[in-house]
XYZ file of C-alpha atoms in Angstrom:
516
model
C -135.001 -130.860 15.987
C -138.293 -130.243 14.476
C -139.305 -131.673 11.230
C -140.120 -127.834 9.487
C -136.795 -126.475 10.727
C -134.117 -127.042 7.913
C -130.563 -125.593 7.572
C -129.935 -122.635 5.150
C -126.356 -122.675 4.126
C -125.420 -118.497 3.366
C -122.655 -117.885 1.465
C -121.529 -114.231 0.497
C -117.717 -112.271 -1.033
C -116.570 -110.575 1.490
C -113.451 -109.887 3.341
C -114.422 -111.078 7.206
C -115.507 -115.215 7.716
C -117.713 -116.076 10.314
C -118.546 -119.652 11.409
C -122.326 -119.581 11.438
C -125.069 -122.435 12.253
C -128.722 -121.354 10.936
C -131.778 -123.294 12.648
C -134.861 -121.754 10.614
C -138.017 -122.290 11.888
C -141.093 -122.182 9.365
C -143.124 -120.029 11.944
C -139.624 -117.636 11.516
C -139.443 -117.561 8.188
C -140.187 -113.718 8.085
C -137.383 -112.926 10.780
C -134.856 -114.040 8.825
C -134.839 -110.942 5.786
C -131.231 -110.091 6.359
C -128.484 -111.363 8.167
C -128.135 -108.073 10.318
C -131.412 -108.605 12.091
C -130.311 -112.149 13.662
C -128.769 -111.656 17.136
C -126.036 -113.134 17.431
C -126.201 -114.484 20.780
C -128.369 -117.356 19.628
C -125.607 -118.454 17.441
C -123.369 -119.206 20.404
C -123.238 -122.956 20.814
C -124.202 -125.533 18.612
C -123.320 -129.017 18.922
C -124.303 -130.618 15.171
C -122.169 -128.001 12.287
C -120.441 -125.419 11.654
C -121.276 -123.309 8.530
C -119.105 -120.258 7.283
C -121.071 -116.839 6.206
C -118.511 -114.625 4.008
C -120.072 -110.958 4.506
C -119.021 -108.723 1.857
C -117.058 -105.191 2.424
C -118.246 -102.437 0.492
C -114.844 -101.010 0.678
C -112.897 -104.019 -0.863
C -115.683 -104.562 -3.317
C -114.750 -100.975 -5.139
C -110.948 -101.164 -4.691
C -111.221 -104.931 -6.345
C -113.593 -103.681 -9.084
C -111.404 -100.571 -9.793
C -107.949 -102.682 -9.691
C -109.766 -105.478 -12.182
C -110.735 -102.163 -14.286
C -107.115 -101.132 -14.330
C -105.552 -104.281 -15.229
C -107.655 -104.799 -17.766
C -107.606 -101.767 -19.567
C -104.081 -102.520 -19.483
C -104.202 -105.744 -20.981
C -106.778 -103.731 -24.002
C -104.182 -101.713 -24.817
C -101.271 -104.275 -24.987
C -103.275 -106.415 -26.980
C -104.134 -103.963 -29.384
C -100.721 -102.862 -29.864
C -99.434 -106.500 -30.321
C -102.602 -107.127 -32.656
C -101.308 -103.876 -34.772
C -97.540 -104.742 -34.907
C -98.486 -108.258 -36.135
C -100.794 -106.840 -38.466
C -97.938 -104.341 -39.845
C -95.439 -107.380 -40.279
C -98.001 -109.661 -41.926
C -98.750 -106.291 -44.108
C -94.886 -105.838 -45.149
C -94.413 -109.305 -45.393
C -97.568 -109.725 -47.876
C -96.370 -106.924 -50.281
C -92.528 -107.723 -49.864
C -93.755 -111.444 -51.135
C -96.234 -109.864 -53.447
C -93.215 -107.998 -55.708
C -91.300 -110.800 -55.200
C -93.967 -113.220 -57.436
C -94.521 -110.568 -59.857
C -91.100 -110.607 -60.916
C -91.994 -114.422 -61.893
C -88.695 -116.047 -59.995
C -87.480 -119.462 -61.595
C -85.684 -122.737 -60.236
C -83.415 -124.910 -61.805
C -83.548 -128.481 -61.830
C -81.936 -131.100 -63.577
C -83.704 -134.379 -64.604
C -81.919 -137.285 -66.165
C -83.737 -139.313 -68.410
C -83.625 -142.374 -70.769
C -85.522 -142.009 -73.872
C -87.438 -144.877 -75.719
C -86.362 -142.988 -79.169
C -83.253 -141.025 -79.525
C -83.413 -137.691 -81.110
C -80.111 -137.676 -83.380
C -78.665 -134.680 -84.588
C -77.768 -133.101 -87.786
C -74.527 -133.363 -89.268
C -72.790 -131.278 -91.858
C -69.793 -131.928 -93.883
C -68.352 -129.095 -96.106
C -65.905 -129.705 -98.757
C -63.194 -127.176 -100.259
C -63.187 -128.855 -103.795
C -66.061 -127.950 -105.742
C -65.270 -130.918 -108.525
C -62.771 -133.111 -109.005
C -59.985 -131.800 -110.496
C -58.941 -134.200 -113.081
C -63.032 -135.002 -114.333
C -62.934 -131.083 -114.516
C -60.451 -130.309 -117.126
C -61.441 -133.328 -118.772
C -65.100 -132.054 -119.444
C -64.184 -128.558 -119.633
C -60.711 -128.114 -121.008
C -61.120 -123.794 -122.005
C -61.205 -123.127 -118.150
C -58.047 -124.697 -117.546
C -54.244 -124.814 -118.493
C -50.595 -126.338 -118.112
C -49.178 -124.552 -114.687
C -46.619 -121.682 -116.255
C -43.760 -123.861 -113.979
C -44.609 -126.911 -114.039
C -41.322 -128.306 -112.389
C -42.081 -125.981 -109.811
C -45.487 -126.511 -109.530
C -44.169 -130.198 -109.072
C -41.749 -129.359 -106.461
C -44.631 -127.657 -104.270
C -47.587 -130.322 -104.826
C -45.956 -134.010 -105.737
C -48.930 -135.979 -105.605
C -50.376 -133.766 -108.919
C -47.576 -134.933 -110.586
C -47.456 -138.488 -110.668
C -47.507 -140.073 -114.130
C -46.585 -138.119 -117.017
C -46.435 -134.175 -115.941
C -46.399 -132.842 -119.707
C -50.100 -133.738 -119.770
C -51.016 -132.060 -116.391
C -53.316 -129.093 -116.712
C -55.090 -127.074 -113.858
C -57.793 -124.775 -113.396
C -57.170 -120.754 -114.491
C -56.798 -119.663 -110.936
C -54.199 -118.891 -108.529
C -50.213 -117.883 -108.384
C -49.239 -120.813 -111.065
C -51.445 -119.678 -114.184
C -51.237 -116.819 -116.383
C -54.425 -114.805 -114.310
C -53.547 -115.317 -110.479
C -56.313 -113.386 -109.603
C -58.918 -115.866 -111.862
C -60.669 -116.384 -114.896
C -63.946 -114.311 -115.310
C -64.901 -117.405 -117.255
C -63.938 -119.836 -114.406
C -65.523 -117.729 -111.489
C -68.565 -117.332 -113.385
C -68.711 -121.273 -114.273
C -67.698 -121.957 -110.206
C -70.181 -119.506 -109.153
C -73.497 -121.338 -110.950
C -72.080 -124.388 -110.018
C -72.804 -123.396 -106.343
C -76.390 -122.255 -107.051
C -77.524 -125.348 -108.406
C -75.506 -127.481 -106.619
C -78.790 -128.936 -104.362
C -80.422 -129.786 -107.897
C -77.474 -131.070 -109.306
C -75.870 -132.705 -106.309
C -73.881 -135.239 -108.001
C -70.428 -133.769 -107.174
C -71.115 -134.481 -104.038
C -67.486 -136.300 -102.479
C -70.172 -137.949 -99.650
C -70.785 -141.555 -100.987
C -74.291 -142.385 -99.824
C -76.492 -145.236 -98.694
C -79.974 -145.141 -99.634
C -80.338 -144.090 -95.535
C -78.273 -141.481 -96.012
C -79.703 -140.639 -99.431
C -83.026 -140.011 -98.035
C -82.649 -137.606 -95.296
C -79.827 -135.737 -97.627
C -79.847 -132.150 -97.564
C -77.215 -129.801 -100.470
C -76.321 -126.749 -98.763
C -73.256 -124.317 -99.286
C -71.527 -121.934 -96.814
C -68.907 -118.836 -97.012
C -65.520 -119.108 -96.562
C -65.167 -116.262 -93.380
C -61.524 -116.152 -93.381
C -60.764 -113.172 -96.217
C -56.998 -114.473 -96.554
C -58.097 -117.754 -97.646
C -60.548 -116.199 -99.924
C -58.484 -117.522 -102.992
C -58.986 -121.125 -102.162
C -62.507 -120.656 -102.788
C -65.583 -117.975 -101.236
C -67.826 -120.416 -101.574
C -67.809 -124.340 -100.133
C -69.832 -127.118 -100.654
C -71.730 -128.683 -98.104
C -74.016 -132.040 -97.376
C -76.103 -132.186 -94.182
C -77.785 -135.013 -93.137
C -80.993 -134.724 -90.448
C -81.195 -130.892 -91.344
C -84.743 -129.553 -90.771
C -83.522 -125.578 -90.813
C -86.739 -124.770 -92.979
C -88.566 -127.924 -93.554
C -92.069 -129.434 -93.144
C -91.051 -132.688 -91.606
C -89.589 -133.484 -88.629
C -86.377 -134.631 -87.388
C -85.548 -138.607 -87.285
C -85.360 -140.536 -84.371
C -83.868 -143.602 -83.610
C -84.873 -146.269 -81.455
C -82.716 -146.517 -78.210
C -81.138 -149.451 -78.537
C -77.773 -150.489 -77.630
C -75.486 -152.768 -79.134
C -72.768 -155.294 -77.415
C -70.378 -152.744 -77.178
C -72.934 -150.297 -74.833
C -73.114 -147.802 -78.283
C -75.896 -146.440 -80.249
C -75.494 -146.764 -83.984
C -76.594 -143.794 -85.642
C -75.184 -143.658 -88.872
C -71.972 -144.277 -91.099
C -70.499 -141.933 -94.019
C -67.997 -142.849 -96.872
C -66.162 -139.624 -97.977
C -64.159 -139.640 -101.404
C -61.190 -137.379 -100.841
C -58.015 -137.967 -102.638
C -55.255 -135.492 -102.570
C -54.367 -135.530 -106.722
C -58.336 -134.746 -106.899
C -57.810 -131.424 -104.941
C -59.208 -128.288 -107.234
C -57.511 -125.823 -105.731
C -53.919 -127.221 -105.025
C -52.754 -124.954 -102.022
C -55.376 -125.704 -100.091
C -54.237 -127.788 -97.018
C -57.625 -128.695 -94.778
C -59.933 -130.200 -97.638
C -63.320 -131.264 -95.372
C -65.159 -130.162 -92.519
C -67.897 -131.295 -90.688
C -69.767 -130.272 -87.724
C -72.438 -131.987 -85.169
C -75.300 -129.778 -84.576
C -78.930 -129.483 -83.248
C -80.896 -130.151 -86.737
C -82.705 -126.310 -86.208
C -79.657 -124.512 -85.939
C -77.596 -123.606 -88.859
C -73.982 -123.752 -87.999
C -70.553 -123.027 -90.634
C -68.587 -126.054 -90.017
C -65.334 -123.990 -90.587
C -65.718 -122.086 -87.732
C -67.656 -124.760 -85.905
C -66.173 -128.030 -86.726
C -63.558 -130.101 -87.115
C -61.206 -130.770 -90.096
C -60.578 -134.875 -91.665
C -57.713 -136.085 -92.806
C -57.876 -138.459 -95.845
C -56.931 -142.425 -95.028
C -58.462 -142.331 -91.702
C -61.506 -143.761 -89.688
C -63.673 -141.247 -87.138
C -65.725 -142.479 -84.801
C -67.930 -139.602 -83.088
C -69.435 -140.171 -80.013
C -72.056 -137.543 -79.101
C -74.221 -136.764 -76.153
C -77.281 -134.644 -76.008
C -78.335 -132.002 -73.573
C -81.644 -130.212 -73.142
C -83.027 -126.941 -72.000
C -86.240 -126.071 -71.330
C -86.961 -122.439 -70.838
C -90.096 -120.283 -69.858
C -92.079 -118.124 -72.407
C -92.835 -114.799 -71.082
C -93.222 -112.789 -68.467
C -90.812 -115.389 -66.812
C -87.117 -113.711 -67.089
C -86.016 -115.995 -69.360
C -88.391 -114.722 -72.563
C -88.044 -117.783 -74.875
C -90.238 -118.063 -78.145
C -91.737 -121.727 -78.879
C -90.856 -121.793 -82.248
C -92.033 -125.517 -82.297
C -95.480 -124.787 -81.382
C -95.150 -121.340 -84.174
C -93.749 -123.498 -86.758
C -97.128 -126.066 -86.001
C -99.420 -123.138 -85.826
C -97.709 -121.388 -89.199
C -98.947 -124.768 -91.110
C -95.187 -126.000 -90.316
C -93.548 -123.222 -92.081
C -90.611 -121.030 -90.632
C -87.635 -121.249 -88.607
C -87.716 -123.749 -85.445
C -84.751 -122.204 -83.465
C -83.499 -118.462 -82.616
C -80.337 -119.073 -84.813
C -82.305 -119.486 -87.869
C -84.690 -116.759 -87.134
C -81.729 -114.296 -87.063
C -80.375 -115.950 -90.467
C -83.602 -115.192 -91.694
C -83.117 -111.403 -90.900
C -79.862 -110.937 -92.778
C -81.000 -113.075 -95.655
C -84.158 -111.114 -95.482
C -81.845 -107.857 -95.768
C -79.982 -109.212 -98.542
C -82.654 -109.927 -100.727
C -84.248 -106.821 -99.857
C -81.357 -104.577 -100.749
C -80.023 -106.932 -103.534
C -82.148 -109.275 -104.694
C -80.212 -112.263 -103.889
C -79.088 -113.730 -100.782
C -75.560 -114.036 -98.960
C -74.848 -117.089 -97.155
C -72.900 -116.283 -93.574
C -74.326 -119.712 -91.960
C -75.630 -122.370 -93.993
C -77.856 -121.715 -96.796
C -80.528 -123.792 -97.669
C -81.771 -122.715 -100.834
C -78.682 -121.679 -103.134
C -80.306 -121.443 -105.952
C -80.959 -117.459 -104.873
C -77.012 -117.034 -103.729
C -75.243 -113.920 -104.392
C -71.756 -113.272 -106.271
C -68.840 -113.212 -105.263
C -68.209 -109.590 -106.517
C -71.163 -108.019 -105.373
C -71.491 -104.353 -105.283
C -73.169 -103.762 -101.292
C -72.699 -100.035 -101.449
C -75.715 -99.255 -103.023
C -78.460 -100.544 -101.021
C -80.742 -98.121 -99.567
C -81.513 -99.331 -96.510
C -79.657 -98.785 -93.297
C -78.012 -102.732 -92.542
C -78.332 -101.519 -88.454
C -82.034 -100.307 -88.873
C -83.080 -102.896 -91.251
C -81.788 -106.075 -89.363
C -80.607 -105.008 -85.720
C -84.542 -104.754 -84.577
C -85.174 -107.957 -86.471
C -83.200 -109.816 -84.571
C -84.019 -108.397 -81.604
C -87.264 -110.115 -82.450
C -85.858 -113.475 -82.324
C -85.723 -114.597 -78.771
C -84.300 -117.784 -77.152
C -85.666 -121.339 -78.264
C -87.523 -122.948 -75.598
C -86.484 -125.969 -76.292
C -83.166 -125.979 -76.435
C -80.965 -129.287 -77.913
C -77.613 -129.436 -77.485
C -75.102 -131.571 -78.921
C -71.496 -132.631 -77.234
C -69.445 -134.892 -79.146
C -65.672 -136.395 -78.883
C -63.638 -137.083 -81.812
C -61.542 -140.628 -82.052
C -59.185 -141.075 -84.955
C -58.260 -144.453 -85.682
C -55.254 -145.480 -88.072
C -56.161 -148.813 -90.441
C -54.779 -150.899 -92.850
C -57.710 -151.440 -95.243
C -55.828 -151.256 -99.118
C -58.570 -148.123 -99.833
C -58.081 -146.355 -96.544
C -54.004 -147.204 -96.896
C -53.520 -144.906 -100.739
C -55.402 -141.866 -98.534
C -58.119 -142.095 -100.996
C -61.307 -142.209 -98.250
C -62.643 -140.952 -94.851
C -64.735 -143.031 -93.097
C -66.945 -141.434 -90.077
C -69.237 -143.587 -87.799
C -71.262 -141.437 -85.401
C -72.184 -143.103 -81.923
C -74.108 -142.485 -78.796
C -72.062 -144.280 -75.943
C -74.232 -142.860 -73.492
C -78.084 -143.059 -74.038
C -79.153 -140.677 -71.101
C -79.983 -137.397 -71.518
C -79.691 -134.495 -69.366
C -83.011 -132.557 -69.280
C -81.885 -128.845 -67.372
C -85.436 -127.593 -66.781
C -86.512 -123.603 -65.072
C -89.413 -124.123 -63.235
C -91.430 -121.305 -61.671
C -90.727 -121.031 -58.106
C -94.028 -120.301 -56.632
C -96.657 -122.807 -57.904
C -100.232 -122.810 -56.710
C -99.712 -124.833 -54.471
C -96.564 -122.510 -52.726
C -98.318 -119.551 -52.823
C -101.355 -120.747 -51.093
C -98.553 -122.109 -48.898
C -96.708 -119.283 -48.472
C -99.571 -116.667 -47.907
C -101.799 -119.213 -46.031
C -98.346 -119.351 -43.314
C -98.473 -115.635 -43.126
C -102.277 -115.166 -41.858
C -102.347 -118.151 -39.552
C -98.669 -117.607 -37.941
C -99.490 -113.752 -37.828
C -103.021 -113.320 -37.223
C -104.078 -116.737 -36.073
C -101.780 -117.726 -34.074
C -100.304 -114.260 -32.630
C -103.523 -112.556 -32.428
C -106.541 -114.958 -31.410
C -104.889 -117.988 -30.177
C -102.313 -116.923 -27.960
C -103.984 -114.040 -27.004
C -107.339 -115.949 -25.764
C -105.417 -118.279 -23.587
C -102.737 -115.278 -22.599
C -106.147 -113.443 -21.558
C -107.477 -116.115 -19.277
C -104.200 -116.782 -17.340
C -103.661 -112.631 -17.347
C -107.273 -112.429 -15.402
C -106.656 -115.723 -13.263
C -102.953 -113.914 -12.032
C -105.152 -110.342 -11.341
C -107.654 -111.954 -9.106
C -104.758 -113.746 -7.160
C -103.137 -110.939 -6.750
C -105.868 -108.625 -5.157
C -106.973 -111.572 -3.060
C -103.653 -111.596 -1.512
C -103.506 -107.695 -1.066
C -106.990 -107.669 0.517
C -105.933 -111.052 2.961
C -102.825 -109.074 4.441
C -105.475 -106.293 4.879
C -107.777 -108.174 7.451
C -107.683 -107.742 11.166
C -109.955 -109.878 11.970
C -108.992 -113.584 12.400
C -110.191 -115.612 9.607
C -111.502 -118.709 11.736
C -113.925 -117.716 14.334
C -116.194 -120.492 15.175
C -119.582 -119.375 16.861
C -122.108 -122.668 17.839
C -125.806 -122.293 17.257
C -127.720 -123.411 20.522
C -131.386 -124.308 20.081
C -134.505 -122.212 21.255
């Protein structure tokens, strides 16, 4: 073979293979411009290779290019229409989610927690007596008298009649004296007594420790039950740990157990002895009531009743709840954080800021204020026989939208406590002359019930960021461009097979190249 002669391998697309051998000469270089002007009779026989030369059909060029047009025009329009319907979800799906976080959705969870200092709570005790009966008639003899039966009197209430009964004498009220209804005199004297009875405060039956002494708090509540309103309208009460309108805030103990597992919070000694009683029919003689030390509460209603010559221990367990301010659905008010910002003046807790309403009423229409709940400042209470006909203003209009005002706290604290009675044979405790209560926390953990907002930052970016990339990312561009490629792949084997079955021509047909 000469040197310039070189082999020229010719591949083209088409639907017929021939075997071809190509010896180009240089000197034949120009001969060679297409593939139609070699004779093939020189390609006959040739000994070294075989070499294949696809020649294209014009035909099956046009019906592939046309098919390939179809298929993908096809594949366009099913693509678009997937790319839309995703595109509609991920639009319904956005909006539906949309309303959904603008109606500010909460969570509940519950936390329990162990406190380094213990917040304790308030307690009340309310007392039926206003004085003592015997130190009464002894200082102020014109406001009482000798019962008009006494041995009747005696028969109904023996423990008033021990001793010599000729010298027994009782205040002018009720069905044994010669007014049943009262003495103007008496109601009048009973009635200051209860206004200054948080300056005065030594009639208080609550025997106190300088502790107790210093967190001490005179209040006075109404009797709500009108058939018992001749045993007294008015009752006396001592709270201890009361902040309802305060500047300070409410003690805290250190959380520290002792062998037994309890708390120690605090102990009371209460002076109670039947033939002391002021108004002798009255059964139930003190009340008291555990309570968060915001919320005024009317331990009648609210409490629990003691019996004289018994011990009470109290063992209480707090609760919180912590709600949302605005626009979350539950609407609370920090009163906390107003009370801080009002230079720590006004109520702390919803219940006061209603009481506030009605007593705001009340002094509004009458100058002086009622007490319903607790009242903190008797010195401004109103009689007993007050004339509430004659105020001008509309009770509904006046305090109705007030209240409506006062939303929930959002910190809420609330107290549970269980009452255990315990008999004892101490010599002052035996003659039924005391009431001891010891108030306990036997378990130091503390419930924490918070409502947290259920989409954070973090779960909308979540949340939206899973819509886009499931719908549009991975729907749209990913699947798609690999769903694309395969689709194209499956279009050319398809055609190739069509055009294969087409051929009449034998696909191998070896022709030999002989030399010149």
């Amino acid at each position: 073979m000469d040197k310039k002669e070189r082999r020229l391998p010719i591949k083209v697309d088409s639907v017929l293979h021939i075997p071809i051998y190509i010896l180009q000469k240089q000197s034949y270089k120009s001969s060679i411009g297409s593939v139609g002007s070699i004779p093939c009779e020189k390609y006959l026989h040739s000994p070294q290779h075989d070499f294949s030369l696809v020649i294209e059909n014009p035909h099956a060029r046009a019906s592939k290019g046309k098919y390939i047009s179809k298929g993908y025009s096809a594949w366009l329009v099913f693509k678009s229409a997937v790319f839309l319907v995703c595109l509609t979800i991920c639009f319904y799906q956005s909006v539906h989610f949309y309303k959904h976080y603008y109606t500010y959705p909460l969570t509940t969870g519950i936390i329990v927690i162990n406190p380094k200092n213990y917040k304790i709570p308030a307690i009340t005790f309310c007392v039926r007596s206003p004085f003592k009966l015997r130190d009464f008639c002894k200082k102020h003899p014109t406001l009482c008298e000798r019962p008009i039966d006494v041995a009747a009197f005696c028969d109904l209430y023996k423990h008033y009649c021990k001793g010599d009964p000729s010298k027994l004498t009782i205040p002018k009220t009720g069905h044994f004296t010669t007014n049943p209804t009262g003495d103007p005199e008496l109601e009048k004297f009973l009635f200051h007594s209860f206004r200054y009875y948080n300056i005065t405060g030594g009639d208080s039956p609550v025997i106190m420790t300088p502790k107790v002494r210093k967190n001490a708090k005179y209040t006075v509540v109404e009797n709500p039950f009108e058939h018992e309103l001749r045993q007294g309208k008015f009752m006396r009460c001592f709270s201890y740990n009361l902040h309802l309108m305060s500047n300070t805030e409410p003690e805290v103990v250190e959380n520290e157990t002792n062998e037994e597992g309890n708390l120690k919070i605090v102990d009371f000694l209460i002076y109670s002895q039947l033939k002391d009683v002021f108004f002798a029919w009255s059964q139930d003689q003190v009340f008291f009531s555990v309570h968060s030390p915001f919320v005024p509460v009317n331990p009648l209603t609210e409490g629990d009743s003691l019996e004289p010559g018994f011990k009470y221990n109290v063992y209480i367990r707090l609760e919180e709840e912590h709600l949302r301010p605005p626009p979350y659905t539950t609407n609370c008010t920090d009163y906390i954080d107003l009370w801080n910002r009002n230079n720590r003046t006004g109520a702390r807790s919803q219940e006061m800021c209603k009481t506030i309403c009605y007593l705001s009423y009340t002094r509004k229409c009458f100058g002086c204020e009622k007490a319903k709940l607790i009242l903190y400042d008797p010195e401004n209470l109103c009689p007993e026989r007050l004339n509430t006909t004659g105020c001008p203003y509309k009770f509904y209009a006046e305090v109705e939208p007030c209240k409506r005002r006062c939303k929930p706290s959002c910190v809420k604290l609330k107290y549970h406590y269980s009452v255990k009675k315990i008999e004892t044979s101490e010599k002052r405790f035996a003659k039924r002359n005391y009431i001891t209560v010891g108030v306990f926390v036997r378990d130091t953990d503390v419930t924490v019930l918070k409502h947290n907002p259920l989409y954070g930052a973090w779960e909308v970016f979540s949340y939206v960021g899973g819509l886009i990339g499931c719908w549009l990312g991975i729907s749209v561009w990913t699947c798609f461009g690999i769903s694309e490629k395969r689709f194209r792949k499956a279009a050319e084997v398809i055609q190739n097979f069509r055009n294969q079955s087409r051929l009449s021509v034998e696909e191998a047909i070896a022709l030999k190249l002989h030399k010149y």
